[in-house]
Short mmCIF file of C-alpha atoms in Angstrom, two decimals:
data_model
loop_
_atom_site.label_atom_id
_atom_site.label_comp_id
_atom_site.label_asym_id
_atom_site.label_seq_id
_atom_site.Cartn_x
_atom_site.Cartn_y
_atom_site.Cartn_z
CA MET D 1 43.89 140.15 36.49
CA PRO D 2 42.31 138.57 39.51
CA HIS D 3 38.56 139.47 40.02
CA SER D 4 39.10 140.15 43.72
CA SER D 5 39.87 143.74 44.65
CA PRO D 6 43.37 144.87 45.35
CA LEU D 7 44.83 144.78 48.74
CA HIS D 8 44.42 147.53 51.25
CA HIS D 9 47.70 149.23 51.90
CA HIS D 10 48.01 147.94 55.40
CA GLN D 11 46.83 144.39 54.78
CA SER D 12 49.78 142.23 55.83
CA SER D 13 49.10 139.12 53.82
CA LEU D 14 47.62 137.95 50.53
CA GLU D 15 44.37 136.20 50.84
CA GLY D 16 43.65 135.34 47.37
CA VAL D 17 45.40 133.22 44.93
CA ILE D 18 47.49 135.18 42.28
CA TYR D 19 47.35 133.40 38.97
CA PHE D 20 48.02 135.27 35.71
CA SER D 21 48.46 132.44 33.09
CA ALA D 22 45.77 133.82 30.83
CA GLU D 23 46.99 137.29 30.85
CA PRO D 24 48.89 138.77 27.75
CA THR D 25 52.41 139.77 27.95
CA LEU D 26 53.20 143.50 29.07
CA GLY D 27 54.24 145.93 26.27
CA THR D 28 57.87 146.88 26.17
CA ASP D 29 57.31 150.39 27.57
CA GLN D 30 54.85 148.94 30.13
CA ARG D 31 57.26 146.31 31.35
CA THR D 32 60.19 148.87 31.40
CA ASN D 33 58.19 151.34 33.64
CA ALA D 34 56.87 148.54 35.68
CA LYS D 35 60.36 147.05 36.34
CA ARG D 36 61.72 150.46 37.17
CA ARG D 37 59.09 151.12 39.67
CA PHE D 38 59.58 147.64 41.21
CA TYR D 39 63.19 148.09 41.68
CA ARG D 40 62.68 151.55 43.21
CA ILE D 41 60.45 150.11 45.89
CA VAL D 42 62.58 146.98 46.52
CA GLU D 43 65.78 149.09 46.77
CA TYR D 44 64.16 151.35 49.26
CA PHE D 45 63.48 148.54 51.53
CA GLU D 46 66.85 146.92 50.95
CA ALA D 47 68.52 150.09 51.97
CA ALA D 48 66.18 150.51 54.94
CA SER D 49 66.84 146.70 56.05
CA SER D 50 70.52 146.54 55.58
CA SER D 51 70.85 145.07 59.07
CA ARG D 52 68.42 142.17 59.80
CA SER D 53 67.89 140.91 63.14
CA SER D 54 69.39 137.67 64.29
CA GLY D 55 67.44 134.53 62.99
CA ASP D 56 65.28 136.51 60.50
CA TYR D 57 65.71 136.59 56.76
CA SER D 58 65.68 139.64 54.34
CA ARG D 59 62.30 140.15 52.99
CA PRO D 60 63.41 142.65 50.47
CA ARG D 61 66.22 140.40 49.25
CA LEU D 62 63.77 137.46 48.92
CA VAL D 63 61.38 139.61 46.75
CA HIS D 64 64.31 140.94 44.70
CA LEU D 65 65.83 137.58 44.05
CA THR D 66 62.56 135.79 43.22
CA TYR D 67 62.07 138.41 40.51
CA ASP D 68 65.78 138.14 39.31
CA TYR D 69 65.64 134.39 39.08
CA THR D 70 62.38 134.00 37.21
CA LEU D 71 63.18 132.06 33.91
CA SER D 72 61.36 133.92 31.28
CA GLU D 73 60.01 137.28 30.17
CA GLU D 74 56.37 136.05 30.51
CA SER D 75 57.25 134.74 34.14
CA ARG D 76 58.65 138.23 35.02
CA ASP D 77 55.42 139.82 33.76
CA ASN D 78 53.40 137.47 35.86
CA PHE D 79 55.53 138.40 38.96
CA LEU D 80 55.20 142.12 38.19
CA ARG D 81 51.46 141.93 37.94
CA ALA D 82 51.23 139.97 41.30
CA PHE D 83 53.56 142.48 42.99
CA PHE D 84 51.75 145.54 41.93
CA TRP D 85 48.35 143.91 42.71
CA ALA D 86 49.60 142.99 46.23
CA MET D 87 50.85 146.78 46.67
CA ALA D 88 47.34 147.97 45.49
CA LEU D 89 49.19 149.96 42.76
CA SER D 90 48.34 149.98 39.05
CA ILE D 91 51.15 148.30 37.06
CA ASP D 92 50.67 151.19 34.56
CA GLY D 93 51.19 153.94 37.29
CA SER D 94 53.92 156.57 37.49
CA GLU D 95 56.87 157.13 39.88
CA GLU D 96 54.94 159.87 41.47
CA ASP D 97 52.03 157.51 42.85
CA ILE D 98 54.79 155.71 44.91
CA ASP D 99 55.24 156.60 48.56
CA ALA D 100 57.52 153.67 49.47
CA GLU D 101 56.99 153.89 53.24
CA ASP D 102 53.27 153.50 53.02
CA LEU D 103 54.00 150.22 51.27
CA ARG D 104 55.82 148.70 53.98
CA SER D 105 53.09 146.59 55.28
CA PRO D 106 51.99 145.12 51.91
CA PHE D 107 55.55 144.79 50.86
CA PHE D 108 56.63 142.69 53.76
CA GLY D 109 53.17 140.84 53.62
CA PHE D 110 54.15 139.97 49.98
CA ALA D 111 57.57 138.58 51.04
CA ASP D 112 55.95 136.48 53.78
CA TYR D 113 53.46 135.27 51.29
CA LEU D 114 56.21 134.01 49.01
CA LEU D 115 57.95 132.31 52.00
CA ASP D 116 54.76 130.64 53.52
CA ASN D 117 53.23 129.56 50.21
CA PHE D 118 56.16 128.38 48.23
CA PHE D 119 59.67 128.30 49.70
CA LEU D 120 58.77 126.96 53.13
CA PRO D 121 56.47 124.25 51.91
CA HIS D 122 59.21 122.94 49.51
CA ARG D 123 61.35 122.32 52.68
CA LEU D 124 58.69 120.20 54.41
CA ALA D 125 57.72 117.98 51.62
CA ALA D 126 57.49 114.03 51.77
CA LEU D 127 58.57 112.49 48.58
CA ARG D 128 57.58 109.31 46.75
CA GLY D 129 58.61 107.90 43.46
CA ALA D 130 60.60 105.34 41.64
CA CYS D 131 63.37 106.05 39.18
CA LEU D 132 65.88 103.46 40.00
CA THR D 133 65.70 101.75 36.63
CA ARG D 134 66.46 104.76 34.67
CA ASP D 135 69.31 105.76 37.07
CA ARG D 136 70.76 102.24 37.00
CA HIS D 137 70.21 101.82 40.59
CA ARG D 138 72.84 104.38 41.35
CA CYS D 139 72.85 107.79 42.91
CA VAL D 140 73.08 110.35 40.15
CA ILE D 141 75.59 112.47 42.12
CA SER D 142 77.87 109.97 44.22
CA ARG D 143 77.32 107.00 41.81
CA LYS D 144 76.86 104.61 44.70
CA PHE D 145 74.78 101.44 43.94
CA ASP D 146 71.54 100.75 45.83
CA LEU D 147 72.48 98.58 48.80
CA GLU D 148 68.88 97.06 48.89
CA GLU D 149 69.25 96.11 45.15
CA GLY D 150 72.67 94.89 45.60
CA GLU D 151 71.56 92.54 48.45
CA LYS D 152 68.87 90.97 46.21
CA ARG D 153 71.32 90.34 43.45
CA MET D 154 73.79 88.95 45.71
CA ARG D 155 71.35 86.52 47.29
CA ARG D 156 70.33 85.46 43.71
CA ASP D 157 73.76 85.37 41.94
CA GLY D 158 76.26 85.13 44.77
CA ASP D 159 79.82 86.61 43.88
CA SER D 160 78.73 86.72 40.31
CA ALA D 161 76.12 89.55 40.84
CA ARG D 162 76.47 92.47 38.54
CA ASP D 163 75.15 95.98 38.22
CA ASP D 164 73.05 97.30 35.43
CA ASP D 165 76.07 97.97 33.27
CA GLY D 166 77.21 94.31 33.74
CA ASP D 167 80.11 94.97 35.97
CA LEU D 168 80.79 92.85 39.12
CA LEU D 169 79.28 94.31 42.22
CA LEU D 170 82.16 93.03 44.33
CA GLU D 171 84.69 94.92 42.26
CA ASP D 172 82.96 98.25 42.62
CA ALA D 173 85.45 100.47 44.50
CA ASN D 174 82.48 102.86 45.32
CA PRO D 175 80.71 101.45 48.53
CA ALA D 176 76.95 100.72 48.12
CA ASP D 177 74.40 102.73 50.09
CA PHE D 178 70.58 102.86 50.62
CA LEU D 179 69.17 105.09 47.89
CA GLU D 180 66.00 107.13 47.82
CA VAL D 181 64.03 109.01 45.08
CA ALA D 182 63.60 112.69 45.50
CA HIS D 183 61.18 114.71 43.58
CA ILE D 184 62.63 117.85 42.15
CA LEU D 185 59.55 119.89 42.99
CA PRO D 186 58.08 118.03 46.04
CA HIS D 187 55.09 115.79 46.06
CA SER D 188 53.20 117.73 48.75
CA LEU D 189 52.88 120.66 46.42
CA MET D 190 50.05 118.89 44.54
CA LYS D 191 48.76 116.77 47.43
CA ALA D 192 44.85 117.30 47.43
CA ASP D 193 42.71 117.48 50.39
CA ILE D 194 39.58 115.31 51.03
CA GLY D 195 37.48 116.02 48.14
CA SER D 196 40.25 116.10 45.64
CA GLU D 197 40.76 119.82 45.80
CA LEU D 198 44.02 121.68 46.54
CA ASN D 199 43.67 123.86 49.68
CA PRO D 200 44.35 127.73 49.39
CA SER D 201 48.00 127.38 50.66
CA LYS D 202 48.97 124.88 47.90
CA GLN D 203 47.14 126.84 45.13
CA ALA D 204 49.12 129.89 46.20
CA ALA D 205 52.41 127.83 45.94
CA LEU D 206 51.43 126.80 42.37
CA ALA D 207 50.67 130.46 41.59
CA ILE D 208 54.16 131.48 42.75
CA LEU D 209 55.68 128.60 40.81
CA ASN D 210 53.84 130.12 37.79
CA MET D 211 55.61 133.48 38.48
CA LEU D 212 58.96 131.68 38.51
CA ASP D 213 58.39 129.96 35.14
CA SER D 214 55.20 130.80 33.42
CA GLY D 215 53.28 127.74 32.27
CA VAL D 216 55.38 125.14 34.03
CA VAL D 217 52.55 124.10 36.46
CA HIS D 218 51.18 121.62 33.91
CA LEU D 219 54.43 119.60 34.44
CA VAL D 220 53.41 119.00 38.11
CA GLU D 221 49.66 119.07 38.01
CA GLY D 222 47.80 116.03 39.34
CA VAL D 223 49.61 112.80 38.56
CA GLU D 224 52.31 114.64 36.54
CA ILE D 225 54.02 115.36 39.91
CA ASP D 226 55.12 111.62 40.06
CA ARG D 227 56.38 111.37 36.56
CA PRO D 228 60.11 110.39 36.34
CA ARG D 229 61.04 113.70 34.90
CA ASN D 230 60.36 115.27 38.29
CA ALA D 231 62.60 112.73 40.19
CA ILE D 232 66.28 111.84 40.78
CA THR D 233 67.91 109.06 42.59
CA LEU D 234 70.02 110.15 45.62
CA THR D 235 71.58 108.64 48.73
CA HIS D 236 69.86 109.75 52.07
CA VAL D 237 72.43 112.32 52.87
CA LEU D 238 72.49 113.91 49.31
CA HIS D 239 68.53 113.50 49.29
CA ARG D 240 68.39 115.69 52.41
CA LEU D 241 70.65 118.37 51.02
CA PHE D 242 68.99 118.51 47.76
CA GLY D 243 65.53 118.69 49.38
CA ASP D 244 66.74 121.55 51.66
CA PHE D 245 68.02 123.28 48.45
CA LEU D 246 71.64 123.18 49.63
CA LEU D 247 72.51 121.33 46.44
CA PHE D 248 71.68 122.46 42.94
CA PHE D 249 72.18 121.48 39.34
CA GLU D 250 73.43 123.92 36.82
CA PRO D 251 73.44 122.90 33.10
CA ILE D 252 76.63 122.77 31.18
CA PRO D 253 76.10 124.42 27.71
CA ASP D 254 76.05 122.22 24.76
CA ARG D 255 76.16 119.06 26.84
CA GLN D 256 72.73 117.54 27.01
CA HIS D 257 71.68 116.28 30.53
CA THR D 258 75.13 117.25 31.86
CA TYR D 259 75.24 119.48 35.06
CA ARG D 260 77.74 121.06 37.27
CA ILE D 261 76.37 120.21 40.83
CA ARG D 262 77.23 122.74 43.38
CA SER D 263 76.45 123.33 47.09
CA CYS D 264 75.79 126.59 48.98
CA SER D 265 76.41 124.94 52.37
CA PRO D 266 79.63 124.37 54.19
CA VAL D 267 78.31 120.97 55.39
CA ALA D 268 79.11 119.72 51.70
CA LEU D 269 82.82 120.11 52.53
CA LEU D 270 82.49 117.41 55.10
CA LEU D 271 81.34 114.79 52.63
CA ARG D 272 84.60 114.72 50.68
CA ASN D 273 83.11 111.91 48.48
CA PRO D 274 81.69 113.39 46.39
CA ALA D 275 83.56 116.65 46.51
CA PHE D 276 81.58 119.50 45.20
CA PRO D 277 81.30 121.00 42.70
CA ILE D 278 81.18 118.08 40.61
CA THR D 279 80.05 117.35 36.98
CA ARG D 280 77.57 114.62 36.26
CA THR D 281 75.80 113.41 33.04
CA LEU D 282 72.45 111.94 34.07
CA TYR D 283 71.58 108.54 33.32
CA LEU D 284 69.11 107.77 30.38
CA THR D 285 67.43 104.57 29.27
CA ASP D 286 68.64 103.32 25.98
CA THR D 287 65.19 103.67 24.40
CA TRP D 288 64.12 106.71 26.29
CA THR D 289 61.17 104.76 27.56
CA ILE D 290 61.65 106.71 30.93
CA ASP D 291 61.89 110.42 30.92
CA PRO D 292 65.18 111.97 31.99
CA PRO D 293 64.96 114.59 34.79
CA SER D 294 63.56 117.70 33.29
CA PRO D 295 66.09 120.59 32.78
CA ARG D 296 63.22 123.06 33.26
CA LEU D 297 62.35 121.73 36.78
CA LEU D 298 66.15 121.45 37.68
CA ALA D 299 66.45 125.11 36.79
CA ILE D 300 63.51 125.97 39.02
CA HIS D 301 64.96 124.05 41.81
CA SER D 302 68.44 125.83 41.29
CA ALA D 303 66.58 129.21 41.24
CA ILE D 304 64.82 128.46 44.63
CA ALA D 305 68.19 127.40 46.12
CA HIS D 306 69.79 130.70 45.01
CA ILE D 307 66.99 132.73 46.39
CA LEU D 308 66.87 130.97 49.74
CA HIS D 309 70.70 131.14 50.09
CA LEU D 310 71.18 134.88 49.02
CA SER D 311 68.22 136.20 50.98
CA ALA D 312 68.97 134.19 54.01
CA ALA D 313 65.47 132.84 53.94
CA GLY D 314 67.01 129.30 54.38
CA GLU D 315 68.53 130.18 57.60
CA TYR D 316 65.23 131.55 58.67
CA ILE D 317 63.41 128.46 57.65
CA ASP D 318 65.95 126.21 59.55
CA LYS D 319 65.32 128.24 62.65
CA LEU D 320 61.62 127.81 62.21
CA LEU D 321 62.01 124.13 61.81
CA LEU D 322 64.26 123.90 64.89
CA ASP D 323 61.56 125.70 66.95
CA MET D 324 59.05 123.05 65.63
CA ASP D 325 61.08 119.91 66.08
CA GLY D 326 62.19 121.08 69.58
CA LYS D 327 58.56 122.31 70.59
CA ASP D 328 60.46 125.31 71.78
CA VAL D 329 57.96 128.06 72.51
CA LYS D 330 60.02 131.06 73.71
CA SER D 331 58.68 133.14 76.63
CA ASP D 332 59.87 136.27 74.73
CA GLY D 333 57.37 135.63 71.88
CA SER D 334 60.07 135.08 69.23
CA THR D 335 58.65 131.70 68.07
CA GLU D 336 56.79 132.18 64.86
CA LEU D 337 53.67 130.26 66.26
CA GLY D 338 51.30 131.71 63.67
CA ARG D 339 53.51 130.42 60.76
CA LEU D 340 53.87 126.95 62.42
CA VAL D 341 50.09 126.71 62.90
CA LYS D 342 49.62 127.75 59.25
CA LEU D 343 51.80 124.99 57.96
CA ARG D 344 50.05 122.38 60.16
CA LEU D 345 46.69 123.46 58.84
CA GLY D 346 48.03 123.71 55.20
CA GLY D 347 49.06 119.93 55.56
CA TYR D 348 52.78 120.52 55.06
CA LEU D 349 54.05 119.02 58.36
CA ASP D 350 52.63 115.49 57.62
CA GLY D 351 55.84 113.97 56.37
CA PRO D 352 59.62 114.29 56.78
CA SER D 353 61.16 117.79 56.94
CA TYR D 354 63.02 117.41 53.83
CA SER D 355 62.02 117.00 50.24
#
């Protein structure tokens, strides 16, 4: 457990970094009891918050869904430890030690902590990387060829220019487009401050990532964030939807590196080509010299997409970004200035507003 003391019941935010990678797993009875108490608290606030104010997000649903979409038993144990630590409750306590109404402030603070330090930074990431060779200079979803690469080949080979599979580019019925390489988990997550240390906001994001999938942090630590396993090639439009967690990849059982790609946004209906949902097998190099996109990282991305959509946190973030882009400080005080300032100080507003 963290060495810092538990939160006071009326503290509205988490000031420490919750990281539980060294903790042993919970015992069966301990886990069952903790889960029952967790759901009792969450369901109390879900019932009390059945009607959310316009433009806000459901904090109880965000907490509930983050737990439900964790990817392993160990990760769920990490989440339960973090939750009860934030509530200033013993994880081994009884039903009788819970007065849910007394937990309102730390509970809502915990939800805001998840949003501020993990989900929202993901939406504001600036991505870099290069996986065009592995993906054959094509968008992994639309299969459009990279327009920049196509121009180079046309200048060099004229009408005989061919794609990576040896087919003539001029005979490709799918129009070319400018392609971008999108990190599955965004580059800004591991961007260090001066002095090569992560600031507290980014340390917090990694702690929450560990709660979603215990032990996954090593896949994105340091230079690992820029490995090909954490990137896919997309058109600009699909990159934006993917970065906003409006597109996600669901693995098809027994078909390696094959996914059903879905969207939780009506805007996808306007694209038509490709039409969602769509099934794609990701490109691999013949010799596997370049790692394929990690199924584990794509699963985390999918979990985040579901959490944001089902809790309405995605809509809340869009409203927040609209306020930021329009510099629209409302006279009624509804603009979340504190959250915008925190993002700026955390270094999350230095790049494009999609990942």
